PDB file of C-alpha atoms in Angstrom:
ATOM      1  CA  MET R1060     -33.411  19.069  26.206  1.00 55.00           C
ATOM      2  CA  ALA R1061     -30.580  18.377  23.796  1.00 61.00           C
ATOM      3  CA  LYS R1062     -28.355  15.423  24.476  1.00 65.00           C
ATOM      4  CA  HIS R1063     -24.643  16.006  24.535  1.00 67.00           C
ATOM      5  CA  ASN R1064     -22.231  13.509  23.091  1.00 67.00           C
ATOM      6  CA  ASN R1065     -19.741  12.941  25.907  1.00 66.00           C
ATOM      7  CA  THR R1066     -17.759  10.179  24.224  1.00 65.00           C
ATOM      8  CA  PRO R1067     -14.109  11.091  23.980  1.00 63.00           C
ATOM      9  CA  GLU R1068     -12.638  11.552  20.527  1.00 64.00           C
ATOM     10  CA  LYS R1069     -10.362   8.822  19.249  1.00 61.00           C
ATOM     11  CA  PRO R1070      -6.768   9.985  19.006  1.00 61.00           C
ATOM     12  CA  LYS R1071      -5.563  10.552  15.481  1.00 71.00           C
ATOM     13  CA  MET R1072      -3.471   7.687  14.144  1.00 71.00           C
ATOM     14  CA  ALA R1073      -0.157   8.318  12.410  1.00 79.00           C
ATOM     15  CA  PRO R1074      -0.530   8.021   8.607  1.00 77.00           C
ATOM     16  CA  GLU R1075       2.088   5.246   8.431  1.00 81.00           C
ATOM     17  CA  GLU R1076       0.247   3.260  11.105  1.00 85.00           C
ATOM     18  CA  ALA R1077      -3.038   3.695   9.204  1.00 85.00           C
ATOM     19  CA  LEU R1078      -1.329   2.347   6.056  1.00 85.00           C
ATOM     20  CA  PHE R1079       0.058  -0.594   8.027  1.00 87.00           C
ATOM     21  CA  GLN R1080      -3.423  -1.402   9.356  1.00 88.00           C
ATOM     22  CA  ALA R1081      -4.904  -1.151   5.846  1.00 88.00           C
ATOM     23  CA  LEU R1082      -2.306  -3.640   4.578  1.00 88.00           C
ATOM     24  CA  SER R1083      -3.041  -5.910   7.516  1.00 89.00           C
ATOM     25  CA  LEU R1084      -6.730  -5.796   6.620  1.00 90.00           C
ATOM     26  CA  CYS R1085      -5.873  -6.730   3.019  1.00 89.00           C
ATOM     27  CA  ARG R1086      -3.850  -9.685   4.286  1.00 91.00           C
ATOM     28  CA  LYS R1087      -6.687 -10.898   6.526  1.00 90.00           C
ATOM     29  CA  ALA R1088      -9.169 -10.543   3.650  1.00 90.00           C
ATOM     30  CA  GLY R1089      -6.926 -12.619   1.369  1.00 90.00           C
ATOM     31  CA  ALA R1090      -6.466  -9.693  -1.008  1.00 89.00           C
ATOM     32  CA  LEU R1091      -2.730  -9.115  -0.539  1.00 90.00           C
ATOM     33  CA  THR R1092      -0.222 -10.741  -2.883  1.00 91.00           C
ATOM     34  CA  MET R1093       3.387 -10.690  -1.693  1.00 90.00           C
ATOM     35  CA  GLY R1094       6.682 -11.263  -3.442  1.00 90.00           C
ATOM     36  CA  PHE R1095       8.024 -10.167  -6.819  1.00 89.00           C
ATOM     37  CA  ASP R1096       7.006 -13.208  -8.881  1.00 91.00           C
ATOM     38  CA  ALA R1097       3.527 -13.503  -7.340  1.00 91.00           C
ATOM     39  CA  VAL R1098       2.861  -9.784  -7.821  1.00 89.00           C
ATOM     40  CA  GLU R1099       4.081  -9.907 -11.421  1.00 90.00           C
ATOM     41  CA  ASP R1100       1.798 -12.890 -12.081  1.00 91.00           C
ATOM     42  CA  ALA R1101      -1.204 -11.111 -10.503  1.00 90.00           C
ATOM     43  CA  CYS R1102      -0.574  -8.042 -12.667  1.00 89.00           C
ATOM     44  CA  VAL R1103      -0.268 -10.054 -15.872  1.00 89.00           C
ATOM     45  CA  LYS R1104      -3.543 -11.842 -15.052  1.00 90.00           C
ATOM     46  CA  SER R1105      -5.196  -8.428 -14.410  1.00 88.00           C
ATOM     47  CA  LYS R1106      -5.937  -9.269 -10.780  1.00 90.00           C
ATOM     48  CA  ALA R1107      -3.871  -6.518  -9.140  1.00 89.00           C
ATOM     49  CA  TRP R1108      -5.361  -3.069  -8.576  1.00 91.00           C
ATOM     50  CA  LEU R1109      -2.397  -1.524  -6.776  1.00 90.00           C
ATOM     51  CA  VAL R1110       1.295  -2.433  -6.488  1.00 91.00           C
ATOM     52  CA  MET R1111       3.393  -1.111  -3.609  1.00 90.00           C
ATOM     53  CA  VAL R1112       7.095  -1.346  -2.840  1.00 91.00           C
ATOM     54  CA  ALA R1113       8.731  -1.093   0.592  1.00 89.00           C
ATOM     55  CA  SER R1114      10.820   2.025   1.148  1.00 86.00           C
ATOM     56  CA  ASP R1115      14.029   0.022   1.569  1.00 88.00           C
ATOM     57  CA  ALA R1116      13.595  -2.132  -1.547  1.00 86.00           C
ATOM     58  CA  SER R1117      16.648  -2.175  -3.774  1.00 87.00           C
ATOM     59  CA  ALA R1118      16.741   0.153  -6.767  1.00 88.00           C
ATOM     60  CA  LYS R1119      17.172  -2.863  -9.037  1.00 90.00           C
ATOM     61  CA  THR R1120      13.974  -4.471  -7.695  1.00 87.00           C
ATOM     62  CA  VAL R1121      12.009  -1.268  -8.264  1.00 86.00           C
ATOM     63  CA  GLN R1122      13.471  -0.921 -11.760  1.00 88.00           C
ATOM     64  CA  ARG R1123      12.636  -4.550 -12.655  1.00 89.00           C
ATOM     65  CA  LEU R1124       9.117  -4.138 -11.277  1.00 88.00           C
ATOM     66  CA  ASN R1125       8.492  -0.942 -13.244  1.00 87.00           C
ATOM     67  CA  TYR R1126       9.779  -2.641 -16.387  1.00 88.00           C
ATOM     68  CA  ALA R1127       7.661  -5.779 -15.836  1.00 86.00           C
ATOM     69  CA  VAL R1128       4.329  -4.282 -14.716  1.00 86.00           C
ATOM     70  CA  GLY R1129       4.679  -0.499 -14.923  1.00 80.00           C
ATOM     71  CA  ASP R1130       2.482  -0.360 -18.038  1.00 82.00           C
ATOM     72  CA  LEU R1131      -0.243  -2.466 -16.383  1.00 85.00           C
ATOM     73  CA  VAL R1132      -0.457  -1.063 -12.841  1.00 86.00           C
ATOM     74  CA  ASP R1133       0.962   1.967 -11.036  1.00 83.00           C
ATOM     75  CA  VAL R1134       3.910   1.069  -8.807  1.00 85.00           C
ATOM     76  CA  ILE R1135       3.991   3.202  -5.649  1.00 87.00           C
ATOM     77  CA  SER R1136       6.738   3.349  -3.051  1.00 88.00           C
ATOM     78  CA  MET R1137       5.352   3.265   0.485  1.00 86.00           C
ATOM     79  CA  PRO R1138       6.971   4.776   3.599  1.00 88.00           C
ATOM     80  CA  LEU R1139       7.178   1.409   5.410  1.00 85.00           C
ATOM     81  CA  THR R1140      10.292  -0.761   5.541  1.00 85.00           C
ATOM     82  CA  GLN R1141      10.519  -4.506   4.961  1.00 84.00           C
ATOM     83  CA  ASP R1142      11.222  -5.066   8.663  1.00 86.00           C
ATOM     84  CA  ARG R1143       8.081  -3.152   9.668  1.00 85.00           C
ATOM     85  CA  LEU R1144       6.013  -5.079   7.106  1.00 85.00           C
ATOM     86  CA  ALA R1145       7.412  -8.436   8.284  1.00 85.00           C
ATOM     87  CA  ASP R1146       4.636  -8.537  10.904  1.00 84.00           C
ATOM     88  CA  ILE R1147       2.155  -8.861   8.030  1.00 85.00           C
ATOM     89  CA  SER R1148       4.163 -11.031   5.638  1.00 81.00           C
ATOM     90  CA  ARG R1149       5.930 -13.134   8.291  1.00 85.00           C
ATOM     91  CA  LYS R1150       9.261 -12.473   6.549  1.00 85.00           C
ATOM     92  CA  PRO R1151      10.896  -9.473   4.864  1.00 85.00           C
ATOM     93  CA  VAL R1152       9.129  -8.860   1.536  1.00 87.00           C
ATOM     94  CA  ALA R1153       9.611  -5.778  -0.642  1.00 89.00           C
ATOM     95  CA  VAL R1154       6.775  -6.037  -3.198  1.00 91.00           C
ATOM     96  CA  TYR R1155       3.024  -6.132  -2.489  1.00 92.00           C
ATOM     97  CA  ALA R1156      -0.121  -6.073  -4.645  1.00 92.00           C
ATOM     98  CA  VAL R1157      -3.721  -5.526  -3.566  1.00 92.00           C
ATOM     99  CA  THR R1158      -6.193  -7.654  -5.522  1.00 92.00           C
ATOM    100  CA  ASP R1159      -9.455  -6.150  -4.243  1.00 91.00           C
ATOM    101  CA  ARG R1160     -10.679  -2.887  -5.731  1.00 91.00           C
ATOM    102  CA  ASN R1161     -12.132  -1.402  -2.532  1.00 91.00           C
ATOM    103  CA  LEU R1162      -9.136  -2.364  -0.411  1.00 91.00           C
ATOM    104  CA  ALA R1163      -6.838  -0.927  -3.100  1.00 91.00           C
ATOM    105  CA  LYS R1164      -8.740   2.356  -2.811  1.00 91.00           C
ATOM    106  CA  LEU R1165      -8.298   2.254   0.969  1.00 90.00           C
ATOM    107  CA  CYS R1166      -4.537   1.676   0.622  1.00 88.00           C
ATOM    108  CA  PHE R1167      -4.295   4.375  -2.058  1.00 89.00           C
ATOM    109  CA  ASP R1168      -5.995   6.861   0.291  1.00 88.00           C
ATOM    110  CA  ARG R1169      -3.632   5.886   3.117  1.00 88.00           C
ATOM    111  CA  LEU R1170      -0.636   6.308   0.784  1.00 87.00           C
ATOM    112  CA  SER R1171      -1.938   9.766  -0.127  1.00 87.00           C
ATOM    113  CA  ASP R1172      -2.200  10.647   3.562  1.00 83.00           C
ATOM    114  CA  CYS R1173       1.433   9.584   4.030  1.00 79.00           C
ATOM    115  CA  GLY R1174       2.557  11.829   1.171  1.00 79.00           C
ATOM    116  CA  ALA R1175       3.723   8.885  -0.957  1.00 72.00           C
ATOM    117  CA  ILE R1176       1.537  10.005  -3.863  1.00 74.00           C
ATOM    118  CA  LYS R1177       2.169  13.382  -5.418  1.00 68.00           C
ATOM    119  CA  ASN R1178      -0.913  15.180  -6.709  1.00 56.00           C
ATOM    120  CA  GLU R1179      -0.759  16.796 -10.141  1.00 46.00           C
ATOM    121  CA  GLU R1180      -1.131  20.226  -8.509  1.00 44.00           C
ATOM    122  CA  ASP R1181       1.989  19.553  -6.423  1.00 43.00           C
ATOM    123  CA  MET R1182       3.988  18.545  -9.496  1.00 38.00           C
ATOM    124  CA  SER R1183       3.231  21.722 -11.472  1.00 40.00           C
ATOM    125  CA  GLU R1184       5.296  23.958  -9.181  1.00 41.00           C
TER     126      GLU R1184
END
């Protein structure tokens, strides 16, 4: 007789919440660099795999970041605000870098789920 799996399905998590949890995991693993100067330093030393900017970061900060590290690492704007991310960073911070390759892949996938990353197929239209 076949056994039936009666365990209830887990409810789907909102993409932004999944990204927040991925960033929290990076922080707990010690693979999250926060703050403009620290992120810039990590990029120059080739330690950063992914750089993310809070959605409410100033245009000047984003411009400076792209100028400083845009050739080294992709800079991606995430759909989370500095206030929402303050639970992870303990204060409002606009710039984050992930220094672990596998965790960067996890965050990149979560950013894709949120629609923060445009695929090349989407850009051709």
